[in-house]
Amino acid sequence: MAFRNVVKGTLFLGGGAVATVFGLSHLTDKRKASITSVEAAEAIKSFAQNELPSREAQLLTLQKTKEFDVLVIGGGATGCGCALDAVSRGLKTAIVERDDFSSGTSSRSTKLIHGGVRYLQKAIMNLDIEQYKLVKEALYERANLLEIAPHLSAPLPIMLPVYKWWQLPYYWIGIKAYDLVAGSQCLRSSYILSKSKALELFPMLQKDKLVGAIVYYDGQHNDARMNLAIALTAARYGAATANYTEVVRLLRRTDPESGKERVCGARCRDVLTGQEFDVRAKCVINATGPFTDSVRKMDNQEVKNICQPSAGVHIVMPGYYSPDNMGLLDPATSDGRVIFFLPWEKMTIAGTTDTPTEVTHHPIPTEEDINFILTEVRNYLSSDVEVRRGDVLAAWSGIRPLVTNPNSKDTQSISRNHVVDVGESGLVTIAGGKWTTYRSMAEDTLDAAIIAHNLKADPCRTVGLFLEGGRDWSPTLYIRLVQDYGLESEVAQHLAATYGDQAFEVAKLAKVTGKRWPIVGKRLVSEFPYIEAEVKYALREYACTAVDVISRRTRLAFLNVQAAEEALPRIVDIMAKELNWKEQKKKEELETAKKFLYYEMGYKSRSEQLTDRSEINLSPSDVDRYTKRFHKFDKDKKGFITILDVQRVLENIHVQMDANNLHEILNEVDLNKNGQVELNEFLQLMSAIQKGFVSSSRLAILMKSAEENMDQREPIPVHRSGGGVKK
């Protein structure tokens, strides 16, 4: 009864505020010219190519073309969006990226396509019309992105738990206002849940003092693959598209009419070969995100910095930390930030932090930020769920390029919206904004470029324009993959959700397994649906390095760093065969990829949870129990165990395990790297497991399983566990 009365009061109190927002929504709703998906595609159908040109062909086009209309610098979401906008308007377009597409901020987001509930809150509380417009624009773009890339994106319900009665009407008003601002683009209507219903949908939620919950809808996507889809779509429509192509300096010419120097292209360098060449263009667009100011200073050393970089750290935990299809929003963390806790790719993603940082190509997640997120997660999950540091499977930091408007009188104020600036030399800079609004940012940028450089172009055509893989995708496409090619259902669903209607091209590359089922499709690692054929297909998508494959063509590095490391040797072997790499090149690729996982994907923080300085905090009975377990492997009482010791025990209980796998398992615990695991190291491991610093230790699980089997004398399989070890 109390809950019902509060809901009634909420409806009454919220009516006036919601009506106000509804009126404001209609007053400020400037609808862009409506264009359907069919119209957008038909309008530029003649441009599309059936086959993607190779990277070599793209580089040749860059070198041989006398002059492009537009050269875009930067291969993130915004840069690729600018390239697609330009080429779809009929402009001769080129785009270069010094690393891989989406290698920076665009692959390190919260994976949400959203308007920003907190921005709307600020807009209402501060009567800030600019914040309101930002939310309105983002919600319009959210709907468009869900339509043009249905394979890579989907609506996601997000729960906002309420622990105080007075918060229920407060949050409900805000969420309902969010629905109303979305208008016809509202994904699904938000709703209130009782305590019991909230716990039914999110059983791991903290139940003490829980009053109820509010559920609203936003979009979720595979950010790196979405970025790549934009780049590939631009390439199919004729844009000269090249990753690993660095801008060394900007080219200039003197305008005969004004006598002023104008930017007319860029000197580029192929990062992979070192070859340099000029790319000339009537207009150059700087879309380099956090590196905005470095390109602006290539043009003019005197310009003031406008980018104020902020680091956002995310962590990935096992999927059992959240329901399969329900996210969680913590609207007010201990320091006032917002934390999302979301299911993603059958795992759980939590983040983000927001701290000032220096601009770097290789941002590293800090232990402080990881622990901050874990602490906030603990506050919202039931005490029955032990939130362990060892369950952090991957972690990353992305640099968000907040900007100040160079044309504003108040140069200290940070713009939450995007800023388009045309310099005296004609360099067009697009900065700020958010992932969701990449398309409208690109449209505004090209509109400004066309005016500034007097380019002859058609109107914007990217609203409703399907991205790579989206046109013929359907929710049941995966069934055809299973039926036509003999793929596992899980693998087929993954391929359909990653490549859309291009999934059949990947399936054609899949090798026969030699098993009754699946017929084709060898997995790279057992617990993830990525298959070897994807590595070959990645090369068609301009992947050049092993890092490209593990982080942006597949998402292994973002899901589980250990699994990514396990897959690396096979990935490198496949790439080496396709690209004719020598042994030295293979070694370099492995080392570079492992360094990437170690520093940028959280492997360093994960591995440092167990060091040779780790304390042993075990009870005497535990020390005795674990010592006895250790000595069942160390029969000779040497004080350490080697691969041979483990192999001997496994043979006795009839378990077969590859020697290379055994070496990897022991190496995880071999803290002093002397090729053997000593008793002290084993006790340090078990102590770290008990404290939650380490989980999924293959050696601990293997030794426990072997001990049980030595007692029972029954052979069992040994697999990598998804959870911890029972004490």
mmCIF file with all atom_site columns, N, CA, C and O in Angstrom, residues 195-239:
data_model
loop_
_atom_site.group_PDB
_atom_site.id
_atom_site.type_symbol
_atom_site.label_atom_id
_atom_site.label_alt_id
_atom_site.label_comp_id
_atom_site.label_asym_id
_atom_site.label_entity_id
_atom_site.label_seq_id
_atom_site.pdbx_PDB_ins_code
_atom_site.Cartn_x
_atom_site.Cartn_y
_atom_site.Cartn_z
_atom_site.occupancy
_atom_site.B_iso_or_equiv
_atom_site.pdbx_formal_charge
_atom_site.auth_seq_id
_atom_site.auth_comp_id
_atom_site.auth_asym_id
_atom_site.auth_atom_id
_atom_site.pdbx_PDB_model_num
ATOM 1   N N  . LYS A 1 195 ? 9.946  -3.256  -4.793  1.00 0.00 ? 195 LYS A N  1
ATOM 2   C CA . LYS A 1 195 ? 11.176 -3.875  -4.303  1.00 0.00 ? 195 LYS A CA 1
ATOM 3   C C  . LYS A 1 195 ? 11.274 -5.328  -4.755  1.00 0.00 ? 195 LYS A C  1
ATOM 4   O O  . LYS A 1 195 ? 12.318 -5.765  -5.257  1.00 0.00 ? 195 LYS A O  1
ATOM 5   N N  . SER A 1 196 ? 10.188 -6.076  -4.596  1.00 0.00 ? 196 SER A N  1
ATOM 6   C CA . SER A 1 196 ? 10.224 -7.502  -4.931  1.00 0.00 ? 196 SER A CA 1
ATOM 7   C C  . SER A 1 196 ? 10.460 -7.719  -6.425  1.00 0.00 ? 196 SER A C  1
ATOM 8   O O  . SER A 1 196 ? 11.216 -8.608  -6.829  1.00 0.00 ? 196 SER A O  1
ATOM 9   N N  . LYS A 1 197 ? 9.833  -6.895  -7.255  1.00 0.00 ? 197 LYS A N  1
ATOM 10  C CA . LYS A 1 197 ? 10.001 -7.035  -8.705  1.00 0.00 ? 197 LYS A CA 1
ATOM 11  C C  . LYS A 1 197 ? 11.417 -6.632  -9.130  1.00 0.00 ? 197 LYS A C  1
ATOM 12  O O  . LYS A 1 197 ? 12.017 -7.264  -10.015 1.00 0.00 ? 197 LYS A O  1
ATOM 13  N N  . ALA A 1 198 ? 11.952 -5.608  -8.489  1.00 0.00 ? 198 ALA A N  1
ATOM 14  C CA . ALA A 1 198 ? 13.325 -5.173  -8.796  1.00 0.00 ? 198 ALA A CA 1
ATOM 15  C C  . ALA A 1 198 ? 14.319 -6.291  -8.489  1.00 0.00 ? 198 ALA A C  1
ATOM 16  O O  . ALA A 1 198 ? 15.239 -6.555  -9.270  1.00 0.00 ? 198 ALA A O  1
ATOM 17  N N  . LEU A 1 199 ? 14.115 -6.966  -7.348  1.00 0.00 ? 199 LEU A N  1
ATOM 18  C CA . LEU A 1 199 ? 15.017 -8.056  -6.968  1.00 0.00 ? 199 LEU A CA 1
ATOM 19  C C  . LEU A 1 199 ? 14.822 -9.279  -7.850  1.00 0.00 ? 199 LEU A C  1
ATOM 20  O O  . LEU A 1 199 ? 15.758 -10.055 -8.062  1.00 0.00 ? 199 LEU A O  1
ATOM 21  N N  . GLU A 1 200 ? 13.620 -9.443  -8.372  1.00 0.00 ? 200 GLU A N  1
ATOM 22  C CA . GLU A 1 200 ? 13.375 -10.549 -9.289  1.00 0.00 ? 200 GLU A CA 1
ATOM 23  C C  . GLU A 1 200 ? 14.152 -10.349 -10.592 1.00 0.00 ? 200 GLU A C  1
ATOM 24  O O  . GLU A 1 200 ? 14.725 -11.306 -11.137 1.00 0.00 ? 200 GLU A O  1
ATOM 25  N N  . LEU A 1 201 ? 14.200 -9.106  -11.079 1.00 0.00 ? 201 LEU A N  1
ATOM 26  C CA . LEU A 1 201 ? 14.893 -8.809  -12.334 1.00 0.00 ? 201 LEU A CA 1
ATOM 27  C C  . LEU A 1 201 ? 16.394 -8.638  -12.142 1.00 0.00 ? 201 LEU A C  1
ATOM 28  O O  . LEU A 1 201 ? 17.175 -8.875  -13.063 1.00 0.00 ? 201 LEU A O  1
ATOM 29  N N  . PHE A 1 202 ? 16.811 -8.189  -10.931 1.00 0.00 ? 202 PHE A N  1
ATOM 30  C CA . PHE A 1 202 ? 18.231 -7.958  -10.655 1.00 0.00 ? 202 PHE A CA 1
ATOM 31  C C  . PHE A 1 202 ? 18.535 -8.583  -9.290  1.00 0.00 ? 202 PHE A C  1
ATOM 32  O O  . PHE A 1 202 ? 18.717 -7.881  -8.297  1.00 0.00 ? 202 PHE A O  1
ATOM 33  N N  . PRO A 1 203 ? 18.580 -9.924  -9.222  1.00 0.00 ? 203 PRO A N  1
ATOM 34  C CA . PRO A 1 203 ? 18.668 -10.620 -7.933  1.00 0.00 ? 203 PRO A CA 1
ATOM 35  C C  . PRO A 1 203 ? 19.930 -10.336 -7.131  1.00 0.00 ? 203 PRO A C  1
ATOM 36  O O  . PRO A 1 203 ? 19.938 -10.542 -5.913  1.00 0.00 ? 203 PRO A O  1
ATOM 37  N N  . MET A 1 204 ? 20.989 -9.873  -7.787  1.00 0.00 ? 204 MET A N  1
ATOM 38  C CA . MET A 1 204 ? 22.217 -9.601  -7.041  1.00 0.00 ? 204 MET A CA 1
ATOM 39  C C  . MET A 1 204 ? 22.258 -8.196  -6.445  1.00 0.00 ? 204 MET A C  1
ATOM 40  O O  . MET A 1 204 ? 23.258 -7.761  -5.884  1.00 0.00 ? 204 MET A O  1
ATOM 41  N N  . LEU A 1 205 ? 21.134 -7.473  -6.514  1.00 0.00 ? 205 LEU A N  1
ATOM 42  C CA . LEU A 1 205 ? 21.042 -6.109  -6.014  1.00 0.00 ? 205 LEU A CA 1
ATOM 43  C C  . LEU A 1 205 ? 21.028 -6.084  -4.482  1.00 0.00 ? 205 LEU A C  1
ATOM 44  O O  . LEU A 1 205 ? 20.487 -6.985  -3.838  1.00 0.00 ? 205 LEU A O  1
ATOM 45  N N  . GLN A 1 206 ? 21.613 -5.032  -3.907  1.00 0.00 ? 206 GLN A N  1
ATOM 46  C CA . GLN A 1 206 ? 21.570 -4.829  -2.458  1.00 0.00 ? 206 GLN A CA 1
ATOM 47  C C  . GLN A 1 206 ? 20.119 -4.622  -2.032  1.00 0.00 ? 206 GLN A C  1
ATOM 48  O O  . GLN A 1 206 ? 19.451 -3.697  -2.482  1.00 0.00 ? 206 GLN A O  1
ATOM 49  N N  . LYS A 1 207 ? 19.609 -5.502  -1.167  1.00 0.00 ? 207 LYS A N  1
ATOM 50  C CA . LYS A 1 207 ? 18.179 -5.461  -0.836  1.00 0.00 ? 207 LYS A CA 1
ATOM 51  C C  . LYS A 1 207 ? 17.861 -4.636  0.399   1.00 0.00 ? 207 LYS A C  1
ATOM 52  O O  . LYS A 1 207 ? 16.737 -4.176  0.576   1.00 0.00 ? 207 LYS A O  1
ATOM 53  N N  . ASP A 1 208 ? 18.850 -4.412  1.296   1.00 0.00 ? 208 ASP A N  1
ATOM 54  C CA . ASP A 1 208 ? 18.598 -3.651  2.516   1.00 0.00 ? 208 ASP A CA 1
ATOM 55  C C  . ASP A 1 208 ? 18.203 -2.219  2.179   1.00 0.00 ? 208 ASP A C  1
ATOM 56  O O  . ASP A 1 208 ? 18.899 -1.521  1.430   1.00 0.00 ? 208 ASP A O  1
ATOM 57  N N  . LYS A 1 209 ? 17.083 -1.775  2.749   1.00 0.00 ? 209 LYS A N  1
ATOM 58  C CA . LYS A 1 209 ? 16.552 -0.415  2.581   1.00 0.00 ? 209 LYS A CA 1
ATOM 59  C C  . LYS A 1 209 ? 16.103 -0.107  1.152   1.00 0.00 ? 209 LYS A C  1
ATOM 60  O O  . LYS A 1 209 ? 15.783 1.044   0.835   1.00 0.00 ? 209 LYS A O  1
ATOM 61  N N  . LEU A 1 210 ? 16.084 -1.111  0.280   1.00 0.00 ? 210 LEU A N  1
ATOM 62  C CA . LEU A 1 210 ? 15.623 -0.880  -1.085  1.00 0.00 ? 210 LEU A CA 1
ATOM 63  C C  . LEU A 1 210 ? 14.126 -0.572  -1.067  1.00 0.00 ? 210 LEU A C  1
ATOM 64  O O  . LEU A 1 210 ? 13.334 -1.305  -0.486  1.00 0.00 ? 210 LEU A O  1
ATOM 65  N N  . VAL A 1 211 ? 13.746 0.516   -1.696  1.00 0.00 ? 211 VAL A N  1
ATOM 66  C CA . VAL A 1 211 ? 12.354 0.947   -1.758  1.00 0.00 ? 211 VAL A CA 1
ATOM 67  C C  . VAL A 1 211 ? 11.682 0.425   -3.024  1.00 0.00 ? 211 VAL A C  1
ATOM 68  O O  . VAL A 1 211 ? 10.544 -0.048  -3.020  1.00 0.00 ? 211 VAL A O  1
ATOM 69  N N  . GLY A 1 212 ? 12.386 0.520   -4.116  1.00 0.00 ? 212 GLY A N  1
ATOM 70  C CA . GLY A 1 212 ? 11.876 0.119   -5.419  1.00 0.00 ? 212 GLY A CA 1
ATOM 71  C C  . GLY A 1 212 ? 12.920 0.475   -6.458  1.00 0.00 ? 212 GLY A C  1
ATOM 72  O O  . GLY A 1 212 ? 14.095 0.666   -6.134  1.00 0.00 ? 212 GLY A O  1
ATOM 73  N N  . ALA A 1 213 ? 12.503 0.594   -7.703  1.00 0.00 ? 213 ALA A N  1
ATOM 74  C CA . ALA A 1 213 ? 13.454 0.939   -8.763  1.00 0.00 ? 213 ALA A CA 1
ATOM 75  C C  . ALA A 1 213 ? 12.699 1.538   -9.941  1.00 0.00 ? 213 ALA A C  1
ATOM 76  O O  . ALA A 1 213 ? 11.483 1.364   -10.081 1.00 0.00 ? 213 ALA A O  1
ATOM 77  N N  . ILE A 1 214 ? 13.452 2.247   -10.759 1.00 0.00 ? 214 ILE A N  1
ATOM 78  C CA . ILE A 1 214 ? 12.908 2.795   -12.003 1.00 0.00 ? 214 ILE A CA 1
ATOM 79  C C  . ILE A 1 214 ? 13.739 2.216   -13.142 1.00 0.00 ? 214 ILE A C  1
ATOM 80  O O  . ILE A 1 214 ? 14.969 2.160   -13.053 1.00 0.00 ? 214 ILE A O  1
ATOM 81  N N  . VAL A 1 215 ? 13.081 1.771   -14.188 1.00 0.00 ? 215 VAL A N  1
ATOM 82  C CA . VAL A 1 215 ? 13.770 1.214   -15.350 1.00 0.00 ? 215 VAL A CA 1
ATOM 83  C C  . VAL A 1 215 ? 13.517 2.111   -16.560 1.00 0.00 ? 215 VAL A C  1
ATOM 84  O O  . VAL A 1 215 ? 12.370 2.464   -16.840 1.00 0.00 ? 215 VAL A O  1
ATOM 85  N N  . TYR A 1 216 ? 14.587 2.507   -17.224 1.00 0.00 ? 216 TYR A N  1
ATOM 86  C CA . TYR A 1 216 ? 14.458 3.273   -18.467 1.00 0.00 ? 216 TYR A CA 1
ATOM 87  C C  . TYR A 1 216 ? 15.301 2.591   -19.538 1.00 0.00 ? 216 TYR A C  1
ATOM 88  O O  . TYR A 1 216 ? 16.063 1.665   -19.262 1.00 0.00 ? 216 TYR A O  1
ATOM 89  N N  . TYR A 1 217 ? 15.188 3.066   -20.768 1.00 0.00 ? 217 TYR A N  1
ATOM 90  C CA . TYR A 1 217 ? 15.878 2.414   -21.886 1.00 0.00 ? 217 TYR A CA 1
ATOM 91  C C  . TYR A 1 217 ? 16.851 3.364   -22.573 1.00 0.00 ? 217 TYR A C  1
ATOM 92  O O  . TYR A 1 217 ? 16.555 4.531   -22.801 1.00 0.00 ? 217 TYR A O  1
ATOM 93  N N  . ASP A 1 218 ? 18.026 2.831   -22.876 1.00 0.00 ? 218 ASP A N  1
ATOM 94  C CA . ASP A 1 218 ? 18.999 3.499   -23.735 1.00 0.00 ? 218 ASP A CA 1
ATOM 95  C C  . ASP A 1 218 ? 19.528 2.467   -24.719 1.00 0.00 ? 218 ASP A C  1
ATOM 96  O O  . ASP A 1 218 ? 19.102 1.308   -24.702 1.00 0.00 ? 218 ASP A O  1
ATOM 97  N N  . GLY A 1 219 ? 20.451 2.869   -25.558 1.00 0.00 ? 219 GLY A N  1
ATOM 98  C CA . GLY A 1 219 ? 21.016 1.939   -26.524 1.00 0.00 ? 219 GLY A CA 1
ATOM 99  C C  . GLY A 1 219 ? 22.390 1.455   -26.092 1.00 0.00 ? 219 GLY A C  1
ATOM 100 O O  . GLY A 1 219 ? 23.084 2.111   -25.320 1.00 0.00 ? 219 GLY A O  1
ATOM 101 N N  . GLN A 1 220 ? 22.787 0.289   -26.583 1.00 0.00 ? 220 GLN A N  1
ATOM 102 C CA . GLN A 1 220 ? 24.120 -0.249  -26.325 1.00 0.00 ? 220 GLN A CA 1
ATOM 103 C C  . GLN A 1 220 ? 24.695 -0.743  -27.635 1.00 0.00 ? 220 GLN A C  1
ATOM 104 O O  . GLN A 1 220 ? 23.953 -1.196  -28.519 1.00 0.00 ? 220 GLN A O  1
ATOM 105 N N  . HIS A 1 221 ? 26.029 -0.641  -27.792 1.00 0.00 ? 221 HIS A N  1
ATOM 106 C CA . HIS A 1 221 ? 26.637 -1.089  -29.044 1.00 0.00 ? 221 HIS A CA 1
ATOM 107 C C  . HIS A 1 221 ? 28.044 -1.618  -28.814 1.00 0.00 ? 221 HIS A C  1
ATOM 108 O O  . HIS A 1 221 ? 28.609 -1.498  -27.728 1.00 0.00 ? 221 HIS A O  1
ATOM 109 N N  . ASN A 1 222 ? 28.576 -2.225  -29.861 1.00 0.00 ? 222 ASN A N  1
ATOM 110 C CA . ASN A 1 222 ? 29.959 -2.675  -29.891 1.00 0.00 ? 222 ASN A CA 1
ATOM 111 C C  . ASN A 1 222 ? 30.754 -1.531  -30.506 1.00 0.00 ? 222 ASN A C  1
ATOM 112 O O  . ASN A 1 222 ? 30.812 -1.376  -31.724 1.00 0.00 ? 222 ASN A O  1
ATOM 113 N N  . ASP A 1 223 ? 31.351 -0.691  -29.659 1.00 0.00 ? 223 ASP A N  1
ATOM 114 C CA . ASP A 1 223 ? 31.876 0.596   -30.132 1.00 0.00 ? 223 ASP A CA 1
ATOM 115 C C  . ASP A 1 223 ? 32.970 0.487   -31.194 1.00 0.00 ? 223 ASP A C  1
ATOM 116 O O  . ASP A 1 223 ? 32.922 1.188   -32.218 1.00 0.00 ? 223 ASP A O  1
ATOM 117 N N  . ALA A 1 224 ? 33.959 -0.367  -30.994 1.00 0.00 ? 224 ALA A N  1
ATOM 118 C CA . ALA A 1 224 ? 35.051 -0.478  -31.974 1.00 0.00 ? 224 ALA A CA 1
ATOM 119 C C  . ALA A 1 224 ? 34.541 -0.999  -33.314 1.00 0.00 ? 224 ALA A C  1
ATOM 120 O O  . ALA A 1 224 ? 34.921 -0.509  -34.383 1.00 0.00 ? 224 ALA A O  1
ATOM 121 N N  . ARG A 1 225 ? 33.657 -2.001  -33.257 1.00 0.00 ? 225 ARG A N  1
ATOM 122 C CA . ARG A 1 225 ? 33.089 -2.538  -34.498 1.00 0.00 ? 225 ARG A CA 1
ATOM 123 C C  . ARG A 1 225 ? 32.184 -1.508  -35.172 1.00 0.00 ? 225 ARG A C  1
ATOM 124 O O  . ARG A 1 225 ? 32.124 -1.443  -36.403 1.00 0.00 ? 225 ARG A O  1
ATOM 125 N N  . MET A 1 226 ? 31.495 -0.686  -34.404 1.00 0.00 ? 226 MET A N  1
ATOM 126 C CA . MET A 1 226 ? 30.662 0.368   -34.975 1.00 0.00 ? 226 MET A CA 1
ATOM 127 C C  . MET A 1 226 ? 31.540 1.388   -35.697 1.00 0.00 ? 226 MET A C  1
ATOM 128 O O  . MET A 1 226 ? 31.237 1.815   -36.821 1.00 0.00 ? 226 MET A O  1
ATOM 129 N N  . ASN A 1 227 ? 32.623 1.790   -35.054 1.00 0.00 ? 227 ASN A N  1
ATOM 130 C CA . ASN A 1 227 ? 33.572 2.716   -35.669 1.00 0.00 ? 227 ASN A CA 1
ATOM 131 C C  . ASN A 1 227 ? 34.113 2.146   -36.975 1.00 0.00 ? 227 ASN A C  1
ATOM 132 O O  . ASN A 1 227 ? 34.185 2.823   -38.008 1.00 0.00 ? 227 ASN A O  1
ATOM 133 N N  . LEU A 1 228 ? 34.478 0.867   -36.936 1.00 0.00 ? 228 LEU A N  1
ATOM 134 C CA . LEU A 1 228 ? 35.004 0.201   -38.126 1.00 0.00 ? 228 LEU A CA 1
ATOM 135 C C  . LEU A 1 228 ? 33.946 0.141   -39.228 1.00 0.00 ? 228 LEU A C  1
ATOM 136 O O  . LEU A 1 228 ? 34.257 0.340   -40.409 1.00 0.00 ? 228 LEU A O  1
ATOM 137 N N  . ALA A 1 229 ? 32.689 -0.112  -38.842 1.00 0.00 ? 229 ALA A N  1
ATOM 138 C CA . ALA A 1 229 ? 31.611 -0.174  -39.821 1.00 0.00 ? 229 ALA A CA 1
ATOM 139 C C  . ALA A 1 229 ? 31.460 1.163   -40.550 1.00 0.00 ? 229 ALA A C  1
ATOM 140 O O  . ALA A 1 229 ? 31.205 1.207   -41.757 1.00 0.00 ? 229 ALA A O  1
ATOM 141 N N  . ILE A 1 230 ? 31.626 2.266   -39.817 1.00 0.00 ? 230 ILE A N  1
ATOM 142 C CA . ILE A 1 230 ? 31.543 3.595   -40.443 1.00 0.00 ? 230 ILE A CA 1
ATOM 143 C C  . ILE A 1 230 ? 32.684 3.764   -41.443 1.00 0.00 ? 230 ILE A C  1
ATOM 144 O O  . ILE A 1 230 ? 32.487 4.240   -42.571 1.00 0.00 ? 230 ILE A O  1
ATOM 145 N N  . ALA A 1 231 ? 33.897 3.355   -41.031 1.00 0.00 ? 231 ALA A N  1
ATOM 146 C CA . ALA A 1 231 ? 35.062 3.471   -41.914 1.00 0.00 ? 231 ALA A CA 1
ATOM 147 C C  . ALA A 1 231 ? 34.892 2.615   -43.172 1.00 0.00 ? 231 ALA A C  1
ATOM 148 O O  . ALA A 1 231 ? 35.180 3.063   -44.293 1.00 0.00 ? 231 ALA A O  1
ATOM 149 N N  . LEU A 1 232 ? 34.444 1.382   -42.997 1.00 0.00 ? 232 LEU A N  1
ATOM 150 C CA . LEU A 1 232 ? 34.279 0.477   -44.138 1.00 0.00 ? 232 LEU A CA 1
ATOM 151 C C  . LEU A 1 232 ? 33.179 0.965   -45.081 1.00 0.00 ? 232 LEU A C  1
ATOM 152 O O  . LEU A 1 232 ? 33.288 0.815   -46.301 1.00 0.00 ? 232 LEU A O  1
ATOM 153 N N  . THR A 1 233 ? 32.126 1.553   -44.513 1.00 0.00 ? 233 THR A N  1
ATOM 154 C CA . THR A 1 233 ? 31.056 2.098   -45.349 1.00 0.00 ? 233 THR A CA 1
ATOM 155 C C  . THR A 1 233 ? 31.584 3.259   -46.187 1.00 0.00 ? 233 THR A C  1
ATOM 156 O O  . THR A 1 233 ? 31.282 3.361   -47.386 1.00 0.00 ? 233 THR A O  1
ATOM 157 N N  . ALA A 1 234 ? 32.382 4.112   -45.571 1.00 0.00 ? 234 ALA A N  1
ATOM 158 C CA . ALA A 1 234 ? 32.997 5.219   -46.315 1.00 0.00 ? 234 ALA A CA 1
ATOM 159 C C  . ALA A 1 234 ? 33.876 4.680   -47.436 1.00 0.00 ? 234 ALA A C  1
ATOM 160 O O  . ALA A 1 234 ? 33.865 5.199   -48.564 1.00 0.00 ? 234 ALA A O  1
ATOM 161 N N  . ALA A 1 235 ? 34.636 3.619   -47.142 1.00 0.00 ? 235 ALA A N  1
ATOM 162 C CA . ALA A 1 235 ? 35.510 3.020   -48.156 1.00 0.00 ? 235 ALA A CA 1
ATOM 163 C C  . ALA A 1 235 ? 34.692 2.434   -49.305 1.00 0.00 ? 235 ALA A C  1
ATOM 164 O O  . ALA A 1 235 ? 35.066 2.569   -50.478 1.00 0.00 ? 235 ALA A O  1
ATOM 165 N N  . ARG A 1 236 ? 33.580 1.782   -48.979 1.00 0.00 ? 236 ARG A N  1
ATOM 166 C CA . ARG A 1 236 ? 32.742 1.200   -50.031 1.00 0.00 ? 236 ARG A CA 1
ATOM 167 C C  . ARG A 1 236 ? 32.149 2.269   -50.946 1.00 0.00 ? 236 ARG A C  1
ATOM 168 O O  . ARG A 1 236 ? 31.941 2.037   -52.130 1.00 0.00 ? 236 ARG A O  1
ATOM 169 N N  . TYR A 1 237 ? 31.890 3.432   -50.388 1.00 0.00 ? 237 TYR A N  1
ATOM 170 C CA . TYR A 1 237 ? 31.335 4.514   -51.201 1.00 0.00 ? 237 TYR A CA 1
ATOM 171 C C  . TYR A 1 237 ? 32.409 5.335   -51.901 1.00 0.00 ? 237 TYR A C  1
ATOM 172 O O  . TYR A 1 237 ? 32.091 6.325   -52.557 1.00 0.00 ? 237 TYR A O  1
ATOM 173 N N  . GLY A 1 238 ? 33.677 4.924   -51.764 1.00 0.00 ? 238 GLY A N  1
ATOM 174 C CA . GLY A 1 238 ? 34.721 5.537   -52.567 1.00 0.00 ? 238 GLY A CA 1
ATOM 175 C C  . GLY A 1 238 ? 35.741 6.379   -51.844 1.00 0.00 ? 238 GLY A C  1
ATOM 176 O O  . GLY A 1 238 ? 36.651 6.937   -52.481 1.00 0.00 ? 238 GLY A O  1
ATOM 177 N N  . ALA A 1 239 ? 35.653 6.501   -50.533 1.00 0.00 ? 239 ALA A N  1
ATOM 178 C CA . ALA A 1 239 ? 36.655 7.279   -49.801 1.00 0.00 ? 239 ALA A CA 1
ATOM 179 C C  . ALA A 1 239 ? 37.976 6.506   -49.758 1.00 0.00 ? 239 ALA A C  1
ATOM 180 O O  . ALA A 1 239 ? 37.991 5.304   -49.501 1.00 0.00 ? 239 ALA A O  1
#
